[in-house]
Amino acid sequence: MKYWIIKSEPSCYSIYDLQKQKIGHWDGVRNYQARNFLRDDMKKDDLCIFYHSNATPSGAAGVCRIVKEGYPDHTAFQPMEKHFDPDSDPKNPRWFMVDVAFEKVFPKFIPLSEIKENTLLSHIALVQKGSRLSVMPIDKNAFEEICKMGENIFM
DNA sequence: GCCAACGTTGGC
DNA sequence: GCCAACGTTGGC
């Protein structure tokens, strides 16, 4: 069982969109390191912090769970799609996605500033300088600490 | 909108 | 393989 942080711009897809949909495709990731996590390392029932990036404020919004492990991101094959990649061959897909299920919205949204202030979280990739990955692993303790900050018990 | 940091591309 | 140019991310 592993834990993750996944980022989305809420103007594009927020935790409330996932709440309505119940299950969502985590598609459109076009970064090889993040792709490798999606394709190889995210397993069914792993838990993810749903992080709102490029938001006011940015921060941790809730939790979701992997319900379908990595499979080809078909949006890469469709010219009308925003993240269309003409070089991704359906016979040998370059990009992958997972499906996630809504778990909960934190009763208290946790802005990035508070995550940065928490010394128990100073080691996580999210707050490292220049970290731009949209999918990144997080250890169990840090995951639970973030949940606690959201006034949420998740253990 | 600005800009730092990082990733990708392509000429050589 | 090097590296400049360009594109993207994402905080502020």
PDB file of C-alpha atoms (C1' of nucleotides) in Angstrom:
ATOM      1  CA  MET A   1       0.000   0.000   0.000  1.00  0.00           C
ATOM      2  CA  LYS A   2       1.458   3.303  -1.107  1.00  0.00           C
ATOM      3  CA  TYR A   3       0.541   6.951  -0.827  1.00  0.00           C
ATOM      4  CA  TRP A   4       0.695   9.724  -3.390  1.00  0.00           C
ATOM      5  CA  ILE A   5       0.081  13.363  -4.054  1.00  0.00           C
ATOM      6  CA  ILE A   6      -1.573  14.141  -7.365  1.00  0.00           C
ATOM      7  CA  LYS A   7      -1.996  17.681  -8.647  1.00  0.00           C
ATOM      8  CA  SER A   8      -4.699  19.210 -10.741  1.00  0.00           C
ATOM      9  CA  GLU A   9      -5.635  22.757 -11.554  1.00  0.00           C
ATOM     10  CA  PRO A  10      -9.113  23.115 -10.076  1.00  0.00           C
ATOM     11  CA  SER A  11     -10.165  25.363 -12.957  1.00  0.00           C
ATOM     12  CA  CYS A  12      -9.604  22.297 -15.094  1.00  0.00           C
ATOM     13  CA  TYR A  13     -10.578  19.457 -12.757  1.00  0.00           C
ATOM     14  CA  SER A  14     -11.163  19.889  -9.027  1.00  0.00           C
ATOM     15  CA  ILE A  15     -11.910  17.563  -6.144  1.00  0.00           C
ATOM     16  CA  TYR A  16     -15.529  18.694  -6.443  1.00  0.00           C
ATOM     17  CA  ASP A  17     -15.640  17.496 -10.023  1.00  0.00           C
ATOM     18  CA  LEU A  18     -14.384  14.120  -8.831  1.00  0.00           C
ATOM     19  CA  GLN A  19     -16.918  14.184  -5.993  1.00  0.00           C
ATOM     20  CA  LYS A  20     -19.707  14.573  -8.537  1.00  0.00           C
ATOM     21  CA  GLN A  21     -18.309  11.952 -10.881  1.00  0.00           C
ATOM     22  CA  LYS A  22     -17.375   9.520  -8.064  1.00  0.00           C
ATOM     23  CA  ILE A  23     -14.766   7.958 -10.370  1.00  0.00           C
ATOM     24  CA  GLY A  24     -12.506   9.919 -12.698  1.00  0.00           C
ATOM     25  CA  HIS A  25      -9.785   9.310 -15.254  1.00  0.00           C
ATOM     26  CA  TRP A  26      -6.427  10.763 -14.289  1.00  0.00           C
ATOM     27  CA  ASP A  27      -5.437  11.531 -17.858  1.00  0.00           C
ATOM     28  CA  GLY A  28      -3.398  14.169 -19.637  1.00  0.00           C
ATOM     29  CA  VAL A  29      -0.138  13.626 -17.762  1.00  0.00           C
ATOM     30  CA  ARG A  30       2.694  14.316 -20.221  1.00  0.00           C
ATOM     31  CA  ASN A  31       5.805  13.988 -18.111  1.00  0.00           C
ATOM     32  CA  TYR A  32       7.880  10.823 -18.189  1.00  0.00           C
ATOM     33  CA  GLN A  33       8.634  10.612 -14.493  1.00  0.00           C
ATOM     34  CA  ALA A  34       4.982  11.060 -13.588  1.00  0.00           C
ATOM     35  CA  ARG A  35       4.057   8.626 -16.372  1.00  0.00           C
ATOM     36  CA  ASN A  36       6.277   5.988 -14.824  1.00  0.00           C
ATOM     37  CA  PHE A  37       4.507   6.337 -11.490  1.00  0.00           C
ATOM     38  CA  LEU A  38       1.117   6.048 -13.185  1.00  0.00           C
ATOM     39  CA  ARG A  39       2.153   3.093 -15.308  1.00  0.00           C
ATOM     40  CA  ASP A  40       4.322   1.105 -12.915  1.00  0.00           C
ATOM     41  CA  ASP A  41       3.895   2.043  -9.303  1.00  0.00           C
ATOM     42  CA  MET A  42       0.349   3.125  -8.511  1.00  0.00           C
ATOM     43  CA  LYS A  43      -1.601   0.136  -7.292  1.00  0.00           C
ATOM     44  CA  LYS A  44      -5.252  -0.492  -6.624  1.00  0.00           C
ATOM     45  CA  ASP A  45      -6.377   0.989  -3.280  1.00  0.00           C
ATOM     46  CA  ASP A  46      -3.357   3.273  -2.941  1.00  0.00           C
ATOM     47  CA  LEU A  47      -4.495   6.578  -1.456  1.00  0.00           C
ATOM     48  CA  CYS A  48      -3.799   9.975  -2.976  1.00  0.00           C
ATOM     49  CA  ILE A  49      -3.889  13.504  -1.663  1.00  0.00           C
ATOM     50  CA  PHE A  50      -5.783  15.544  -4.247  1.00  0.00           C
ATOM     51  CA  TYR A  51      -3.811  18.779  -4.527  1.00  0.00           C
ATOM     52  CA  HIS A  52      -5.118  21.933  -6.174  1.00  0.00           C
ATOM     53  CA  SER A  53      -2.352  23.683  -8.092  1.00  0.00           C
ATOM     54  CA  ASN A  54      -2.413  27.109  -9.689  1.00  0.00           C
ATOM     55  CA  ALA A  55      -5.268  27.989  -7.378  1.00  0.00           C
ATOM     56  CA  THR A  56      -6.105  30.689  -4.849  1.00  0.00           C
ATOM     57  CA  PRO A  57      -4.823  29.361  -2.669  1.00  0.00           C
ATOM     58  CA  SER A  58      -3.095  26.219  -3.844  1.00  0.00           C
ATOM     59  CA  GLY A  59      -3.189  23.327  -1.405  1.00  0.00           C
ATOM     60  CA  ALA A  60      -4.426  19.910  -0.355  1.00  0.00           C
ATOM     61  CA  ALA A  61      -8.143  19.562  -0.984  1.00  0.00           C
ATOM     62  CA  GLY A  62      -9.002  15.964  -0.217  1.00  0.00           C
ATOM     63  CA  VAL A  63      -8.329  12.286  -0.734  1.00  0.00           C
ATOM     64  CA  CYS A  64      -8.995   9.830  -3.508  1.00  0.00           C
ATOM     65  CA  ARG A  65      -8.153   6.189  -4.122  1.00  0.00           C
ATOM     66  CA  ILE A  66      -6.773   4.264  -7.075  1.00  0.00           C
ATOM     67  CA  VAL A  67      -9.446   1.996  -8.491  1.00  0.00           C
ATOM     68  CA  LYS A  68      -7.840   1.112 -11.823  1.00  0.00           C
ATOM     69  CA  GLU A  69      -4.120   0.694 -12.357  1.00  0.00           C
ATOM     70  CA  GLY A  70      -2.149   2.178 -15.227  1.00  0.00           C
ATOM     71  CA  TYR A  71      -3.536   1.775 -18.735  1.00  0.00           C
ATOM     72  CA  PRO A  72      -2.931   3.682 -21.980  1.00  0.00           C
ATOM     73  CA  ASP A  73      -4.082   7.293 -21.997  1.00  0.00           C
ATOM     74  CA  HIS A  74      -6.291   7.288 -25.065  1.00  0.00           C
ATOM     75  CA  THR A  75      -6.597  11.080 -25.055  1.00  0.00           C
ATOM     76  CA  ALA A  76      -3.062  11.109 -26.488  1.00  0.00           C
ATOM     77  CA  PHE A  77      -4.401   9.522 -29.694  1.00  0.00           C
ATOM     78  CA  GLN A  78      -7.203  12.019 -30.287  1.00  0.00           C
ATOM     79  CA  PRO A  79      -6.295  15.140 -32.295  1.00  0.00           C
ATOM     80  CA  MET A  80      -9.151  17.105 -30.746  1.00  0.00           C
ATOM     81  CA  GLU A  81      -7.813  16.566 -27.247  1.00  0.00           C
ATOM     82  CA  LYS A  82      -5.811  19.239 -25.504  1.00  0.00           C
ATOM     83  CA  HIS A  83      -3.051  16.768 -24.658  1.00  0.00           C
ATOM     84  CA  PHE A  84      -2.968  15.076 -28.073  1.00  0.00           C
ATOM     85  CA  ASP A  85       0.464  13.629 -28.822  1.00  0.00           C
ATOM     86  CA  PRO A  86       0.921  12.627 -32.473  1.00  0.00           C
ATOM     87  CA  ASP A  87       3.993  10.620 -31.521  1.00  0.00           C
ATOM     88  CA  SER A  88       2.130   8.291 -29.167  1.00  0.00           C
ATOM     89  CA  ASP A  89       1.414   5.133 -31.131  1.00  0.00           C
ATOM     90  CA  PRO A  90      -1.698   3.192 -30.034  1.00  0.00           C
ATOM     91  CA  LYS A  91       0.294  -0.007 -30.614  1.00  0.00           C
ATOM     92  CA  ASN A  92       3.001   1.248 -28.283  1.00  0.00           C
ATOM     93  CA  PRO A  93       1.425   3.919 -26.069  1.00  0.00           C
ATOM     94  CA  ARG A  94       3.662   6.553 -24.599  1.00  0.00           C
ATOM     95  CA  TRP A  95       1.269   7.927 -21.962  1.00  0.00           C
ATOM     96  CA  PHE A  96      -0.697   6.203 -19.236  1.00  0.00           C
ATOM     97  CA  MET A  97      -3.459   7.029 -16.799  1.00  0.00           C
ATOM     98  CA  VAL A  98      -5.190   5.567 -13.784  1.00  0.00           C
ATOM     99  CA  ASP A  99      -8.737   5.803 -12.514  1.00  0.00           C
ATOM    100  CA  VAL A 100      -9.393   7.308  -9.111  1.00  0.00           C
ATOM    101  CA  ALA A 101     -12.423   7.201  -6.851  1.00  0.00           C
ATOM    102  CA  PHE A 102     -13.510  10.086  -4.672  1.00  0.00           C
ATOM    103  CA  GLU A 103     -12.931   9.510  -0.966  1.00  0.00           C
ATOM    104  CA  LYS A 104     -13.385  12.857   0.734  1.00  0.00           C
ATOM    105  CA  VAL A 105     -13.008  16.582   0.740  1.00  0.00           C
ATOM    106  CA  PHE A 106     -11.009  17.773   3.741  1.00  0.00           C
ATOM    107  CA  PRO A 107     -13.287  19.603   6.186  1.00  0.00           C
ATOM    108  CA  LYS A 108     -10.445  22.094   6.347  1.00  0.00           C
ATOM    109  CA  PHE A 109      -8.608  22.936   3.134  1.00  0.00           C
ATOM    110  CA  ILE A 110      -4.831  22.969   3.715  1.00  0.00           C
ATOM    111  CA  PRO A 111      -3.075  25.779   1.876  1.00  0.00           C
ATOM    112  CA  LEU A 112       0.468  25.234   0.670  1.00  0.00           C
ATOM    113  CA  SER A 113       1.700  27.841   3.143  1.00  0.00           C
ATOM    114  CA  GLU A 114       0.571  25.645   6.059  1.00  0.00           C
ATOM    115  CA  ILE A 115       2.146  22.556   4.555  1.00  0.00           C
ATOM    116  CA  LYS A 116       5.404  24.489   4.295  1.00  0.00           C
ATOM    117  CA  GLU A 117       5.151  25.611   7.906  1.00  0.00           C
ATOM    118  CA  ASN A 118       4.725  22.079   9.231  1.00  0.00           C
ATOM    119  CA  THR A 119       8.159  20.760  10.161  1.00  0.00           C
ATOM    120  CA  LEU A 120       6.856  17.188   9.919  1.00  0.00           C
ATOM    121  CA  LEU A 121       6.350  17.796   6.212  1.00  0.00           C
ATOM    122  CA  SER A 122       9.515  19.669   5.308  1.00  0.00           C
ATOM    123  CA  HIS A 123      10.964  16.579   3.614  1.00  0.00           C
ATOM    124  CA  ILE A 124       8.190  15.847   1.134  1.00  0.00           C
ATOM    125  CA  ALA A 125       8.778  16.342  -2.584  1.00  0.00           C
ATOM    126  CA  LEU A 126       5.852  18.747  -2.852  1.00  0.00           C
ATOM    127  CA  VAL A 127       7.665  21.480  -0.940  1.00  0.00           C
ATOM    128  CA  GLN A 128      11.106  20.975  -2.459  1.00  0.00           C
ATOM    129  CA  LYS A 129      12.268  23.924  -4.481  1.00  0.00           C
ATOM    130  CA  GLY A 130      11.525  23.591  -8.158  1.00  0.00           C
ATOM    131  CA  SER A 131       9.432  20.451  -7.706  1.00  0.00           C
ATOM    132  CA  ARG A 132       6.907  20.398 -10.531  1.00  0.00           C
ATOM    133  CA  LEU A 133       5.902  16.761 -10.744  1.00  0.00           C
ATOM    134  CA  SER A 134       2.154  16.304 -10.915  1.00  0.00           C
ATOM    135  CA  VAL A 135       2.319  12.771  -9.496  1.00  0.00           C
ATOM    136  CA  MET A 136       4.633  12.079  -6.613  1.00  0.00           C
ATOM    137  CA  PRO A 137       4.983   9.554  -3.839  1.00  0.00           C
ATOM    138  CA  ILE A 138       4.630  10.504  -0.198  1.00  0.00           C
ATOM    139  CA  ASP A 139       5.371   8.422   2.866  1.00  0.00           C
ATOM    140  CA  LYS A 140       2.632   7.124   5.152  1.00  0.00           C
ATOM    141  CA  ASN A 141       3.485   9.431   8.036  1.00  0.00           C
ATOM    142  CA  ALA A 142       3.356  12.521   5.875  1.00  0.00           C
ATOM    143  CA  PHE A 143       0.141  11.388   4.272  1.00  0.00           C
ATOM    144  CA  GLU A 144      -1.449  10.927   7.667  1.00  0.00           C
ATOM    145  CA  GLU A 145      -0.106  14.240   8.889  1.00  0.00           C
ATOM    146  CA  ILE A 146      -1.725  16.053   5.976  1.00  0.00           C
ATOM    147  CA  CYS A 147      -4.979  14.250   6.660  1.00  0.00           C
ATOM    148  CA  LYS A 148      -4.749  15.307  10.289  1.00  0.00           C
ATOM    149  CA  MET A 149      -4.267  18.913   9.229  1.00  0.00           C
ATOM    150  CA  GLY A 150      -7.413  18.571   7.188  1.00  0.00           C
ATOM    151  CA  GLU A 151      -9.132  17.588  10.437  1.00  0.00           C
ATOM    152  CA  ASN A 152      -9.603  14.178   9.111  1.00  0.00           C
ATOM    153  CA  ILE A 153      -8.697  10.827  10.619  1.00  0.00           C
ATOM    154  CA  PHE A 154      -7.490   8.409   8.000  1.00  0.00           C
ATOM    155  CA  MET A 155      -5.662   5.517   9.567  1.00  0.00           C
TER     156      MET A 155
ATOM    157  C1'  DG B   1       1.357  38.700 -15.554  1.00  0.00           C
ATOM    158  C1'  DC B   2       6.039  37.665 -13.926  1.00  0.00           C
ATOM    159  C1'  DC B   3       9.557  34.616 -13.580  1.00  0.00           C
ATOM    160  C1'  DA B   4      12.388  30.673 -11.596  1.00  0.00           C
ATOM    161  C1'  DA B   5      13.022  26.032 -12.312  1.00  0.00           C
ATOM    162  C1'  DC B   6      12.753  22.224 -14.916  1.00  0.00           C
ATOM    163  C1'  DG B   7      11.933  19.299 -19.200  1.00  0.00           C
ATOM    164  C1'  DT B   8      12.288  18.649 -24.173  1.00  0.00           C
ATOM    165  C1'  DT B   9      13.992  19.440 -28.749  1.00  0.00           C
ATOM    166  C1'  DG B  10      17.173  19.725 -32.255  1.00  0.00           C
ATOM    167  C1'  DG B  11      21.446  21.567 -34.493  1.00  0.00           C
ATOM    168  C1'  DC B  12      26.040  20.587 -34.439  1.00  0.00           C
TER     169       DC B  12
ATOM    170  C1'  DG C   1      26.880  14.087 -26.196  1.00  0.00           C
ATOM    171  C1'  DC C   2      26.632  19.127 -25.567  1.00  0.00           C
ATOM    172  C1'  DC C   3      23.947  22.940 -24.971  1.00  0.00           C
ATOM    173  C1'  DA C   4      21.030  26.881 -26.540  1.00  0.00           C
ATOM    174  C1'  DA C   5      16.437  27.753 -27.410  1.00  0.00           C
ATOM    175  C1'  DC C   6      12.039  26.973 -26.380  1.00  0.00           C
ATOM    176  C1'  DG C   7       7.938  25.268 -23.780  1.00  0.00           C
ATOM    177  C1'  DT C   8       5.641  24.208 -19.398  1.00  0.00           C
ATOM    178  C1'  DT C   9       4.672  24.329 -14.519  1.00  0.00           C
ATOM    179  C1'  DG C  10       3.101  26.606 -10.825  1.00  0.00           C
ATOM    180  C1'  DG C  11       3.861  29.926  -6.863  1.00  0.00           C
ATOM    181  C1'  DC C  12       3.288  34.501  -6.082  1.00  0.00           C
TER     182       DC C  12
END
